[in-house]
Each structure stands twice: as structure tokens, then as C-alpha cells.
């Protein structure tokens, strides 16, 4: 089953890479093909999808800039490393039997997969499910320990994100009124 999952993931990654390559170097052809697919939709849906695809294509501009791309790559590696290391104190606190860098990597990957596949508000359920699957199902830790670990890991991550958000709100001198105005402006642009 794991080999089959790996093959499916490999094909998915290859498909995504082909799509990205097409957007980078043959954008007009890809857009023409996508317009052909969306021509059967209503005018409203077609316009929304085409607007989304045009904005999506603008996002690939960073891939043409090697300096920006390397910066994104380095920040991504730093983010993954910090996420993996953030589980270290919890591993020590819970005295898990499977204490290793590999187990923390598996835990991080499972959390990211479930948060991506099953997005929930605040990631409360999907984060916990990823921890539960990694610790209990894969690493055979006790069910109660896996569930409790998931809640504490989510809480600690949430507190870091909340604190960071508050810091930047105050650092940038933002108010709720300014945030609402920016959100309304964004909604008007999407209409």
C-alpha cells in the first residue's frame, strides 16, 4: 500500500511539474487549452476561472527570477526545519518511544498532508489527525498519548502564530479598521 501511495504521489508531483513548466515557458498554449476546457461553463464561472488562472500565472513570475526563487527555497527549508524542531520539546515531554529525526520528519509530513487535504478553520481537526496517524497508526505510540500530543502541539503552534500576528499588527501600526478596509478593497477587486 505504501509503494502504491508513493507511485501516486510521484505521478502527482510529475503532473504538477509539467503544469508549472507549461505555465512558465508555454503560458499562452496552456491558457488556450484551459480556455477550451472552460468554454462549456457559464460566462460567470468562465470569467472567474480565467481571472484565477491569470493571477495564478502572475505568481509564477517569481520562478523566472533566480534570486527570488532561491530566497523562497531557503525560507521554505527554514520553515520546514523550524516545524520539525518545534516537535522536539514535546517528544521529550511525552517520552515517546520513537524519538528520532526521522520520526519528527514523518510527523511533520503527515501533519502537512492532512492540513492540506482536510483544511479546517484553525486546522484544529486536521492537525490533530495528522499527529494521530503519525504517532499512533505509523509509530504505534499509545492512542491517548498521540491525541494529547496533537492537542498540545496544535496549541503551541497556534500561540506562536497568534503572537507573530499580533506583533506584526502592532509593528505595522495596523488597526481593525484598516484591516477591514483592506479586506473590503480586496473583495471589490475580485468582483
Coordinates of C-alpha atoms in Angstrom, one line a residue:
X1 CA 0.0 0.0 0.0
X2 CA 2.9 2.4 0.8
X3 CA 4.5 1.7 -2.5
X4 CA 1.2 2.4 -4.3
X5 CA 0.9 5.7 -2.4
X6 CA 4.4 6.6 -3.3
X7 CA 3.7 6.0 -7.0
X8 CA 0.5 8.1 -6.9
X9 CA 2.4 10.9 -5.2
X10 CA 5.2 10.6 -7.7
X11 CA 2.7 10.9 -10.6
X12 CA 1.0 13.8 -8.9
X13 CA 4.3 15.6 -8.5
X14 CA 5.3 14.9 -12.1
X15 CA 1.9 16.3 -13.3
X16 CA 2.3 19.4 -11.2
X17 CA 5.8 19.9 -12.5
X18 CA 4.6 19.5 -16.1
X19 CA 1.8 22.0 -15.4
X20 CA 4.3 24.5 -13.8
X21 CA 6.7 24.1 -16.7
X22 CA 3.9 24.8 -19.2
X23 CA 2.9 27.9 -17.3
X24 CA 6.5 29.1 -17.2
X25 CA 7.5 28.5 -20.7
X26 CA 4.4 28.0 -22.7
X27 CA 1.8 30.1 -20.9
X28 CA -0.2 31.1 -23.9
X29 CA -0.7 27.5 -25.0
X30 CA -1.7 26.4 -21.5
X31 CA -4.1 29.3 -21.2
X32 CA -5.6 28.4 -24.6
X33 CA -6.1 24.8 -23.6
X34 CA -7.7 25.8 -20.3
X35 CA -10.0 28.3 -22.1
X36 CA -11.1 25.4 -24.4
X37 CA -11.9 23.3 -21.3
X38 CA -13.8 26.2 -19.6
X39 CA -15.8 27.2 -22.7
X40 CA -18.6 24.9 -21.7
X41 CA -19.1 26.7 -18.5
X42 CA -21.4 29.7 -17.9
X43 CA -19.9 33.1 -18.6
X44 CA -19.8 33.9 -14.9
X45 CA -17.8 30.8 -14.0
X46 CA -15.6 31.0 -17.0
X47 CA -14.7 34.6 -16.1
X48 CA -13.9 33.6 -12.5
X49 CA -11.7 30.7 -13.6
X50 CA -9.9 32.8 -16.2
X51 CA -9.2 35.6 -13.7
X52 CA -7.9 33.0 -11.2
X53 CA -5.7 31.4 -13.8
X54 CA -4.3 34.8 -14.9
X55 CA -3.5 35.7 -11.2
X56 CA -2.0 32.2 -10.8
X57 CA 0.2 32.8 -13.8
X58 CA 1.4 36.1 -12.3
X59 CA 2.5 34.1 -9.2
X60 CA 4.9 32.1 -11.4
X61 CA 6.9 35.3 -12.1
X62 CA 9.0 34.5 -9.1
X63 CA 10.1 31.3 -10.8
X64 CA 11.8 33.3 -13.5
X65 CA 13.8 35.3 -11.1
X66 CA 16.6 33.1 -9.7
X67 CA 17.3 35.3 -6.7
X68 CA 13.7 35.4 -5.6
X69 CA 13.3 31.7 -6.3
X70 CA 16.4 30.8 -4.2
X71 CA 15.1 33.1 -1.4
X72 CA 11.7 31.3 -1.4
X73 CA 13.5 27.9 -1.4
X74 CA 15.7 28.9 1.6
X75 CA 12.7 30.2 3.5
X76 CA 10.8 27.0 2.8
X77 CA 13.7 24.9 4.1
X78 CA 13.9 27.1 7.2
X79 CA 10.2 26.8 7.8
X80 CA 10.3 23.0 7.5
X81 CA 13.3 22.8 9.8
X82 CA 11.7 25.0 12.4
X83 CA 8.5 23.0 12.2
X84 CA 10.4 19.7 12.7
X85 CA 12.5 21.2 15.6
X86 CA 9.3 22.6 17.2
X87 CA 8.2 19.0 18.0
X88 CA 11.5 18.2 19.8
X89 CA 10.4 19.6 23.3
X90 CA 7.1 17.7 23.0
X91 CA 8.9 14.5 22.2
X92 CA 11.0 14.9 25.4
X93 CA 7.9 15.9 27.5
X94 CA 5.9 12.9 26.4
X95 CA 8.8 10.5 26.5
X96 CA 7.9 8.9 23.1
X97 CA 9.5 5.6 22.2
X98 CA 10.1 6.6 18.6
X99 CA 12.4 9.6 19.3
X100 CA 14.4 10.3 16.2
X101 CA 14.8 12.9 13.5
X102 CA 13.1 10.5 11.1
X103 CA 10.0 10.2 13.3
X104 CA 9.8 14.0 13.6
X105 CA 10.0 14.3 9.8
X106 CA 7.3 11.7 9.4
X107 CA 5.2 13.6 11.9
X108 CA 5.7 16.9 10.1
X109 CA 4.9 15.4 6.7
X110 CA 1.7 13.7 8.0
X111 CA 0.6 17.0 9.6
X112 CA 1.2 18.9 6.4
X113 CA -0.6 16.3 4.3
X114 CA -3.7 16.3 6.5
X115 CA -3.8 20.1 6.9
X116 CA -3.6 20.4 3.1
X117 CA -6.1 17.6 2.2
X118 CA -8.6 18.4 5.0
X119 CA -8.4 22.1 5.7
X120 CA -10.4 23.1 8.7
X121 CA -10.7 26.5 10.5
X122 CA -7.6 26.9 12.5
X123 CA -6.5 23.5 11.3
X124 CA -7.7 22.1 14.7
X125 CA -9.0 18.7 13.5
X126 CA -6.7 18.1 10.5
X127 CA -3.6 18.9 12.5
X128 CA -4.6 16.5 15.3
X129 CA -5.5 13.8 12.7
X130 CA -2.0 14.1 11.1
X131 CA -0.4 13.8 14.6
X132 CA -2.6 10.9 15.5
X133 CA -1.9 9.0 12.2
X134 CA 1.9 9.6 12.5
X135 CA 2.2 8.7 16.2
X136 CA -0.4 6.1 16.8
X137 CA -1.0 4.4 13.4
X138 CA 2.5 4.6 12.0
X139 CA 4.8 4.7 15.1
X140 CA 2.5 2.6 17.4
X141 CA 2.5 5.1 20.3
X142 CA -0.4 4.8 22.7
X143 CA -3.7 6.4 21.4
X144 CA -4.1 8.7 24.4
X145 CA -0.5 10.0 24.1
X146 CA -0.9 10.6 20.4
X147 CA -4.2 12.5 20.9
X148 CA -2.8 14.6 23.8
X149 CA 0.4 15.3 21.9
X150 CA -1.7 16.5 18.9
X151 CA -3.7 19.0 21.1
X152 CA -0.6 20.4 22.8
X153 CA 1.4 20.6 19.5
X154 CA -1.6 22.4 17.9
X155 CA -1.9 24.8 20.9
X156 CA 1.8 25.7 20.9
X157 CA 1.8 26.3 17.1
X158 CA -1.4 28.4 17.4
X159 CA 0.1 30.5 20.2
X160 CA 3.3 31.2 18.1
X161 CA 1.1 32.2 15.1
X162 CA -1.2 34.3 17.2
X163 CA 1.8 36.0 18.8
X164 CA 3.5 36.6 15.5
X165 CA 0.3 38.1 14.0
X166 CA -0.2 40.4 17.0
X167 CA 3.4 41.5 16.8
X168 CA 3.2 42.4 13.1
X169 CA -0.2 44.2 13.6
X170 CA 1.4 46.4 16.2
X171 CA 4.7 46.7 14.4
X172 CA 3.0 47.9 11.2
X173 CA 0.6 50.1 13.2
X174 CA -2.5 48.4 11.8
X175 CA -5.9 48.7 13.3
X176 CA -9.0 46.6 12.9
X177 CA -10.5 49.4 10.9
X178 CA -7.5 49.3 8.4
X179 CA -7.7 45.5 8.2
X180 CA -11.4 45.6 7.4
X181 CA -10.9 48.3 4.8
X182 CA -8.1 46.3 3.1
X183 CA -10.4 43.2 3.1
X184 CA -13.3 45.2 1.6
X185 CA -11.0 46.6 -1.1
X186 CA -9.9 43.0 -1.9
X187 CA -13.5 41.9 -2.2
X188 CA -14.3 44.7 -4.6
X189 CA -11.3 43.9 -6.8
X190 CA -12.5 40.3 -7.1
X191 CA -16.0 41.3 -8.2

